Every structure is written in structure tokens, then in C-alpha cells.
Amino acid sequence: MAGLRALPTTGFLVLRGSETVLDYGDNTSPAYLASVRKSVLSVLFGRSVGNGSIALDATLGELGIDDVGGLLPIERQARVRDLLTARSGVYHAPSTATGLEEGAPERGSQKPGEHFFYNNWDFNVLGTIFERCTGRAVFDALAEDIAEPLGFQDFDLGRQRLLGRSDRSVHLAHHFFLSGRDLGRIGQMMLNGGRWGDRQVVPAEWVAASTTPQVGLEAGAPMGYGYLWWIPQSLPKGTFLAIGNWGQYLLGIPPNTVVVHQRAVPDDLVVARADGSAPAGPVGAVTPRQFMGLVRTALKELGG
């Protein structure tokens, strides 16, 4: 694909069922997933929600969640499901030094569950909740619940990183580093209703719920939001998308098409950006619009 050579793409992969139909660049080296980590965390939540270890309606107060400077009484009312849909109403600064997104409401101004706002604090706290409720480290669960049953080929437990500054928030960010082909297996499993071979890796009910719009975004919005998955409105029902800074993407299109895009960045830059010593990213990124252009071109050239 000529369009790929004009972008800082480091890996682009298209899968149809079990067949690899396009393999461009490096799809075997584990790389930083940025915010794609949130969708992977959603996958981990499925099993624990299904077996009752995590209750979606448990509140932050009931779970004993607090943070630097304390949470407000109204913030303690936020439920796990509110964090999963970026509607917690908690606008505390996240541990990563990049801070709150622009346009954050005033703390205490929104009731939990009513206002969508994409704040990394929500997603980081979900990692804390997972570990408290299950008694398992997030990275160990990634290895045991996803990498092992899906037969990841390039997984390195030592590459996974907790990032952020505990003086800003005690809830650090669980960052995942996966190869394109291993990330693609997650997409294939999701499209298969949580099954891999003869094993039900994630409950089918969770796959369906997490990839169904849970947030009623304004009319005409290009995407809805499920449980940590973006839901493109212009693609077939059941399509799901994970988006990460600099150009990390995982797209699943029913019935069996998975597209993975990576723009690898150096680990030292990732760490420096998280602690505030290097806030700017590398020169060159692949935007969602550019990624979707690549997807359309690839599907056209591959026949559908």
C-alpha cells in the first residue's frame, strides 16, 4: 500500500479469520500501546465481572478508593461502571504529568454517571480496582488470562510498565507493550465472542456489552463509547476500536476482519512523557482520520 510509506507507520496488519492478508513493517516487536491499554484492560475485567469478583455497581466509597488531597463526597459515589464509560464525574488530576484533558469540568460539578469526559484518572483507578478486587496484579492477569490462552508469540512480562507520579495521584497507569500480531489475536478473540479455539477466554456477555455503545453521545458523533472501547458508527454493528496516542490502533470489524496499526516510540520517551520531563511526542503521528483512510484503502484493495 503506497499510503503506508507516506506515514510514520511502523507496523500494519490485516487479518481475515485466521489468515494474515496484509503484513507491513514490524509486527513482532512489543511496542507501547498508549491508550489502547484501556481496551485491553476492559478485556481483563470481563472474567472478573463474570465471576463476581468485581461488581459494576460498587462505588468508590465502598471500595475504599481515595487519592492525593482526598475525593469529594459526590466523587465517592461514582460506580465502577461509571469509570468504565468515562462518566465518573471525578476530575482529579491523573498520575501522568500530561494532566487533565482540556475542558475538564470543575470538581464536584457533575454527578457520577451523567457526563462523558475522557479523563485518565478513571482508567488508572480501574487498574487499582482490578487489583484490590481480584487480589491479582494487572500484569500477571495479562500474562495468565490473555497472553497464555491466546498463545502470544512475543509477550514479555518484564516490558509491562507502571507509569506516572504518585505525588499527583496514587493510582499509576498500567501500560502494556505488545506486538502487532499479539494485539491482533485479542481482536480475533473479541470478534469470536470471547472464544479462542475451544476455550471461552472472556465471557461472551462481556464482549457484547463492552462493544455496545453505553454512552449516548450527541447525534451525528462519529463514535460511541462502550466499556473502554470506541464504537465507530459508520461501520457494521459490532465493530470496535481501540485508539492510542501517536498512532496505535486495534480495529475489529464483523464478521472476521481485524486491523492493527502501530507507530512505535522509544521506551525512554514514554517514561519521560509520563513523568513530565519530555511532554512532547516524537515527530510524526498517525491520526484517526489517517488510520481510517488506510483501513478503507486496504479493504478495497483486499476485496471488501
Short mmCIF file of C-alpha atoms in Angstrom, two decimals:
data_model
loop_
_atom_site.label_atom_id
_atom_site.label_comp_id
_atom_site.label_asym_id
_atom_site.label_seq_id
_atom_site.Cartn_x
_atom_site.Cartn_y
_atom_site.Cartn_z
CA MET A 1 0.00 0.00 0.00
CA ALA A 2 1.51 3.24 -1.17
CA GLY A 3 -0.21 5.27 1.56
CA LEU A 4 1.70 3.48 4.27
CA ARG A 5 5.07 4.69 3.02
CA ALA A 6 3.97 8.31 3.41
CA LEU A 7 3.22 7.88 7.14
CA PRO A 8 5.41 7.11 10.17
CA THR A 9 3.74 3.70 10.44
CA THR A 10 5.98 1.01 11.94
CA GLY A 11 3.53 -1.88 11.72
CA PHE A 12 0.26 -2.52 9.87
CA LEU A 13 -1.55 -5.84 9.95
CA VAL A 14 -4.82 -7.03 8.44
CA LEU A 15 -6.29 -10.39 9.46
CA ARG A 16 -9.27 -12.23 7.98
CA GLY A 17 -10.26 -15.01 10.32
CA SER A 18 -7.09 -16.99 10.92
CA GLU A 19 -5.44 -15.72 7.72
CA THR A 20 -2.96 -12.83 7.57
CA VAL A 21 -3.82 -10.91 4.40
CA LEU A 22 -1.51 -7.91 4.88
CA ASP A 23 1.67 -7.73 6.96
CA TYR A 24 3.61 -4.47 6.67
CA GLY A 25 6.59 -3.38 8.76
CA ASP A 26 7.43 -4.83 12.16
CA ASN A 27 4.54 -6.68 13.78
CA THR A 28 6.67 -8.92 16.01
CA SER A 29 8.35 -6.45 18.38
CA PRO A 30 6.44 -5.45 21.55
CA ALA A 31 5.65 -1.73 21.43
CA TYR A 32 3.94 0.87 23.60
CA LEU A 33 0.16 0.73 23.22
CA ALA A 34 -0.63 4.15 24.77
CA SER A 35 -4.40 4.35 25.37
CA VAL A 36 -5.04 1.04 23.63
CA ARG A 37 -4.13 -0.25 27.10
CA LYS A 38 -7.60 0.78 28.28
CA SER A 39 -9.37 -1.54 25.88
CA VAL A 40 -7.03 -4.37 26.84
CA LEU A 41 -7.87 -3.67 30.50
CA SER A 42 -11.56 -3.96 29.57
CA VAL A 43 -10.85 -7.47 28.30
CA LEU A 44 -9.27 -8.34 31.65
CA PHE A 45 -12.32 -7.03 33.50
CA GLY A 46 -14.65 -9.41 31.67
CA ARG A 47 -13.70 -12.57 33.52
CA SER A 48 -13.69 -10.88 36.94
CA VAL A 49 -17.05 -9.21 36.38
CA GLY A 50 -18.44 -12.52 35.20
CA ASN A 51 -17.33 -14.44 38.29
CA GLY A 52 -18.44 -11.71 40.68
CA SER A 53 -15.01 -10.55 41.82
CA ILE A 54 -15.77 -7.07 40.50
CA ALA A 55 -19.24 -5.53 40.96
CA LEU A 56 -20.08 -2.92 38.35
CA ASP A 57 -22.31 -1.01 40.76
CA ALA A 58 -19.78 -0.86 43.61
CA THR A 59 -18.92 2.76 44.44
CA LEU A 60 -15.52 4.28 45.03
CA GLY A 61 -16.53 4.87 48.63
CA GLU A 62 -17.48 1.23 49.13
CA LEU A 63 -14.19 0.14 47.58
CA GLY A 64 -12.13 2.48 49.75
CA ILE A 65 -10.75 4.44 46.80
CA ASP A 66 -9.17 7.78 47.68
CA ASP A 67 -6.40 9.95 46.29
CA VAL A 68 -3.98 12.78 46.95
CA GLY A 69 -5.88 15.60 48.67
CA GLY A 70 -8.95 13.41 49.13
CA LEU A 71 -12.03 12.80 47.00
CA LEU A 72 -15.21 14.83 47.39
CA PRO A 73 -18.31 13.14 48.83
CA ILE A 74 -20.05 13.28 45.44
CA GLU A 75 -17.00 11.73 43.76
CA ARG A 76 -17.07 8.79 46.16
CA GLN A 77 -20.49 7.91 44.72
CA ALA A 78 -19.04 7.03 41.30
CA ARG A 79 -19.53 3.37 40.39
CA VAL A 80 -17.16 1.02 38.61
CA ARG A 81 -19.39 1.13 35.52
CA ASP A 82 -19.11 4.94 35.51
CA LEU A 83 -15.32 4.70 35.30
CA LEU A 84 -15.55 2.09 32.54
CA THR A 85 -17.63 4.52 30.47
CA ALA A 86 -15.63 7.68 31.34
CA ARG A 87 -18.57 9.14 33.26
CA SER A 88 -17.19 9.09 36.80
CA GLY A 89 -17.65 12.79 37.45
CA VAL A 90 -14.23 12.73 39.13
CA TYR A 91 -11.88 15.34 37.70
CA HIS A 92 -8.89 14.75 39.91
CA ALA A 93 -5.54 15.07 38.13
CA PRO A 94 -4.19 11.72 36.90
CA SER A 95 -0.73 10.49 37.82
CA THR A 96 0.69 11.09 34.36
CA ALA A 97 2.27 14.51 34.13
CA THR A 98 0.35 15.40 30.97
CA GLY A 99 -2.54 16.09 33.36
CA LEU A 100 -6.24 16.57 32.69
CA GLU A 101 -7.56 16.97 29.19
CA GLU A 102 -8.55 20.49 28.20
CA GLY A 103 -12.07 21.48 29.09
CA ALA A 104 -12.34 19.43 32.27
CA PRO A 105 -15.37 20.43 34.38
CA GLU A 106 -14.86 21.78 37.88
CA ARG A 107 -14.56 19.11 40.53
CA GLY A 108 -17.91 18.31 42.10
CA SER A 109 -19.85 19.95 39.27
CA GLN A 110 -21.11 16.74 37.63
CA LYS A 111 -23.00 13.81 39.10
CA PRO A 112 -21.37 10.41 38.51
CA GLY A 113 -22.82 8.56 35.54
CA GLU A 114 -24.23 11.62 33.75
CA HIS A 115 -21.39 13.35 31.88
CA PHE A 116 -18.89 11.77 29.48
CA PHE A 117 -15.37 13.14 29.86
CA TYR A 118 -12.27 11.24 28.83
CA ASN A 119 -10.02 11.51 31.90
CA ASN A 120 -7.06 9.21 32.50
CA TRP A 121 -7.81 9.27 36.23
CA ASP A 122 -10.80 6.99 35.61
CA PHE A 123 -8.77 4.47 33.66
CA ASN A 124 -5.86 4.43 36.09
CA VAL A 125 -8.18 3.85 39.05
CA LEU A 126 -9.71 0.89 37.23
CA GLY A 127 -6.29 -0.77 37.45
CA THR A 128 -6.29 -0.21 41.21
CA ILE A 129 -9.84 -1.56 41.50
CA PHE A 130 -8.94 -4.66 39.49
CA GLU A 131 -6.02 -5.47 41.77
CA ARG A 132 -7.94 -4.82 45.00
CA CYS A 133 -10.99 -6.82 44.00
CA THR A 134 -9.17 -9.79 42.45
CA GLY A 135 -6.02 -9.90 44.56
CA ARG A 136 -4.00 -10.17 41.35
CA ALA A 137 -1.56 -7.82 39.67
CA VAL A 138 -2.83 -6.43 36.37
CA PHE A 139 0.32 -7.50 34.52
CA ASP A 140 0.12 -11.05 35.90
CA ALA A 141 -3.50 -11.24 34.80
CA LEU A 142 -2.50 -10.04 31.33
CA ALA A 143 0.02 -12.88 31.15
CA GLU A 144 -2.24 -15.58 32.58
CA ASP A 145 -5.69 -14.61 31.28
CA ILE A 146 -4.83 -13.31 27.80
CA ALA A 147 -1.26 -13.99 26.68
CA GLU A 148 -1.23 -17.66 27.70
CA PRO A 149 -4.61 -18.84 26.35
CA LEU A 150 -4.26 -16.82 23.12
CA GLY A 151 -0.73 -18.13 22.58
CA PHE A 152 1.00 -14.76 22.31
CA GLN A 153 4.22 -15.12 20.35
CA ASP A 154 6.13 -12.06 21.53
CA PHE A 155 4.90 -11.37 25.07
CA ASP A 156 7.44 -10.11 27.60
CA LEU A 157 6.13 -9.67 31.14
CA GLY A 158 9.18 -7.57 32.01
CA ARG A 159 8.29 -4.94 29.38
CA GLN A 160 4.99 -4.01 31.04
CA ARG A 161 5.31 -0.74 32.98
CA LEU A 162 3.60 1.21 35.77
CA LEU A 163 3.97 4.86 34.84
CA GLY A 164 3.12 8.18 36.46
CA ARG A 165 3.89 10.28 39.50
CA SER A 166 2.47 9.23 42.86
CA ASP A 167 2.72 12.81 44.16
CA ARG A 168 -0.02 13.73 41.68
CA SER A 169 -2.17 10.62 42.11
CA VAL A 170 -1.58 7.35 43.93
CA HIS A 171 -3.21 5.50 41.03
CA LEU A 172 -0.47 4.87 38.47
CA ALA A 173 -1.09 3.88 34.87
CA HIS A 174 -0.70 0.22 33.84
CA HIS A 175 0.95 0.47 30.42
CA PHE A 176 1.10 -2.51 28.10
CA PHE A 177 3.73 -3.26 25.45
CA LEU A 178 2.56 -5.79 22.86
CA SER A 179 3.46 -6.73 19.31
CA GLY A 180 1.09 -6.14 16.43
CA ARG A 181 0.44 -9.82 15.87
CA ASP A 182 -0.29 -10.45 19.55
CA LEU A 183 -2.61 -7.46 19.67
CA GLY A 184 -4.34 -8.85 16.59
CA ARG A 185 -5.15 -12.04 18.48
CA ILE A 186 -7.09 -10.01 21.02
CA GLY A 187 -9.14 -8.59 18.17
CA GLN A 188 -9.76 -12.04 16.71
CA MET A 189 -10.84 -13.38 20.09
CA MET A 190 -13.22 -10.45 20.60
CA LEU A 191 -14.82 -10.94 17.17
CA ASN A 192 -15.33 -14.59 18.10
CA GLY A 193 -17.40 -13.67 21.13
CA GLY A 194 -14.55 -14.12 23.58
CA ARG A 195 -13.57 -17.60 22.38
CA TRP A 196 -10.15 -18.80 21.27
CA GLY A 197 -10.25 -22.27 19.81
CA ASP A 198 -12.34 -24.37 22.17
CA ARG A 199 -11.76 -22.07 25.17
CA GLN A 200 -14.04 -19.26 26.37
CA VAL A 201 -11.38 -16.74 27.35
CA VAL A 202 -13.75 -13.84 28.08
CA PRO A 203 -17.50 -14.19 28.76
CA ALA A 204 -19.50 -13.57 25.59
CA GLU A 205 -21.86 -11.34 27.56
CA TRP A 206 -18.96 -9.04 28.47
CA VAL A 207 -17.69 -8.86 24.89
CA ALA A 208 -21.18 -7.86 23.73
CA ALA A 209 -21.70 -5.29 26.50
CA SER A 210 -18.26 -3.71 26.23
CA THR A 211 -18.54 -3.26 22.45
CA THR A 212 -22.06 -1.81 22.59
CA PRO A 213 -22.39 1.97 22.99
CA GLN A 214 -23.00 2.61 26.69
CA VAL A 215 -22.71 6.37 26.34
CA GLY A 216 -25.29 8.35 24.37
CA LEU A 217 -23.03 10.80 22.57
CA GLU A 218 -24.57 13.66 20.64
CA ALA A 219 -26.38 12.95 17.38
CA GLY A 220 -24.01 12.72 14.46
CA ALA A 221 -20.98 11.83 16.58
CA PRO A 222 -18.62 9.55 14.63
CA MET A 223 -18.15 7.20 17.58
CA GLY A 224 -19.91 5.98 20.68
CA TYR A 225 -18.21 4.54 23.75
CA GLY A 226 -18.68 1.16 25.40
CA TYR A 227 -16.68 -0.24 28.29
CA LEU A 228 -13.27 1.25 27.35
CA TRP A 229 -13.85 0.62 23.62
CA TRP A 230 -14.70 3.20 20.97
CA ILE A 231 -17.61 2.22 18.72
CA PRO A 232 -17.42 3.64 15.15
CA GLN A 233 -20.91 4.50 13.94
CA SER A 234 -20.17 4.25 10.20
CA LEU A 235 -19.06 0.60 10.27
CA PRO A 236 -21.10 -2.60 10.75
CA LYS A 237 -22.80 -3.25 14.07
CA GLY A 238 -20.41 -4.94 16.45
CA THR A 239 -17.34 -3.03 15.23
CA PHE A 240 -14.97 -1.94 18.00
CA LEU A 241 -11.89 0.27 18.05
CA ALA A 242 -9.04 0.96 20.48
CA ILE A 243 -7.12 4.21 19.96
CA GLY A 244 -3.71 5.15 21.37
CA ASN A 245 -1.60 8.29 21.16
CA TRP A 246 0.86 8.64 18.25
CA GLY A 247 -0.93 6.07 16.10
CA GLN A 248 -1.73 2.86 17.97
CA TYR A 249 -4.98 1.19 16.82
CA LEU A 250 -6.86 -2.09 17.08
CA LEU A 251 -10.00 -2.36 14.94
CA GLY A 252 -12.37 -5.31 14.77
CA ILE A 253 -14.99 -5.41 12.00
CA PRO A 254 -17.54 -8.26 11.94
CA PRO A 255 -17.60 -10.92 10.91
CA ASN A 256 -13.85 -11.61 10.92
CA THR A 257 -11.64 -8.65 9.95
CA VAL A 258 -9.01 -7.28 12.35
CA VAL A 259 -6.75 -4.32 11.60
CA VAL A 260 -3.76 -3.38 13.76
CA HIS A 261 -1.67 -0.25 13.34
CA GLN A 262 1.36 0.73 15.39
CA ARG A 263 3.63 3.75 15.45
CA ALA A 264 6.42 2.58 17.77
CA VAL A 265 8.04 5.12 20.09
CA PRO A 266 11.16 4.68 22.26
CA ASP A 267 10.59 3.46 25.81
CA ASP A 268 12.66 6.30 27.28
CA LEU A 269 10.39 8.85 25.62
CA VAL A 270 7.31 7.08 27.01
CA VAL A 271 8.72 7.20 30.55
CA ALA A 272 9.86 10.82 30.22
CA ARG A 273 6.47 11.93 28.93
CA ALA A 274 4.73 10.23 31.86
CA ASP A 275 6.88 11.93 34.49
CA GLY A 276 6.83 15.34 32.78
CA SER A 277 10.44 15.63 31.69
CA ALA A 278 9.58 15.32 27.97
CA PRO A 279 5.96 16.35 27.33
CA ALA A 280 6.28 16.47 23.54
CA GLY A 281 5.89 13.34 21.45
CA PRO A 282 8.11 12.20 18.59
CA VAL A 283 7.86 13.97 15.30
CA GLY A 284 5.15 12.34 13.28
CA ALA A 285 1.99 10.52 14.32
CA VAL A 286 -0.86 8.77 12.55
CA THR A 287 -4.21 10.39 13.27
CA PRO A 288 -7.54 8.51 13.49
CA ARG A 289 -8.56 10.05 10.17
CA GLN A 290 -5.35 8.81 8.52
CA PHE A 291 -5.77 5.38 10.07
CA MET A 292 -9.34 5.04 8.80
CA GLY A 293 -8.11 6.11 5.36
CA LEU A 294 -5.59 3.25 5.47
CA VAL A 295 -8.36 0.87 6.53
CA ARG A 296 -10.62 1.88 3.64
CA THR A 297 -7.78 1.55 1.14
CA ALA A 298 -6.70 -1.82 2.48
CA LEU A 299 -10.21 -3.27 2.48
CA LYS A 300 -10.80 -2.01 -1.05
CA GLU A 301 -7.56 -3.49 -2.33
CA LEU A 302 -8.21 -6.75 -0.49
CA GLY A 303 -11.72 -7.01 -1.85
CA GLY A 304 -14.20 -5.84 0.77
#
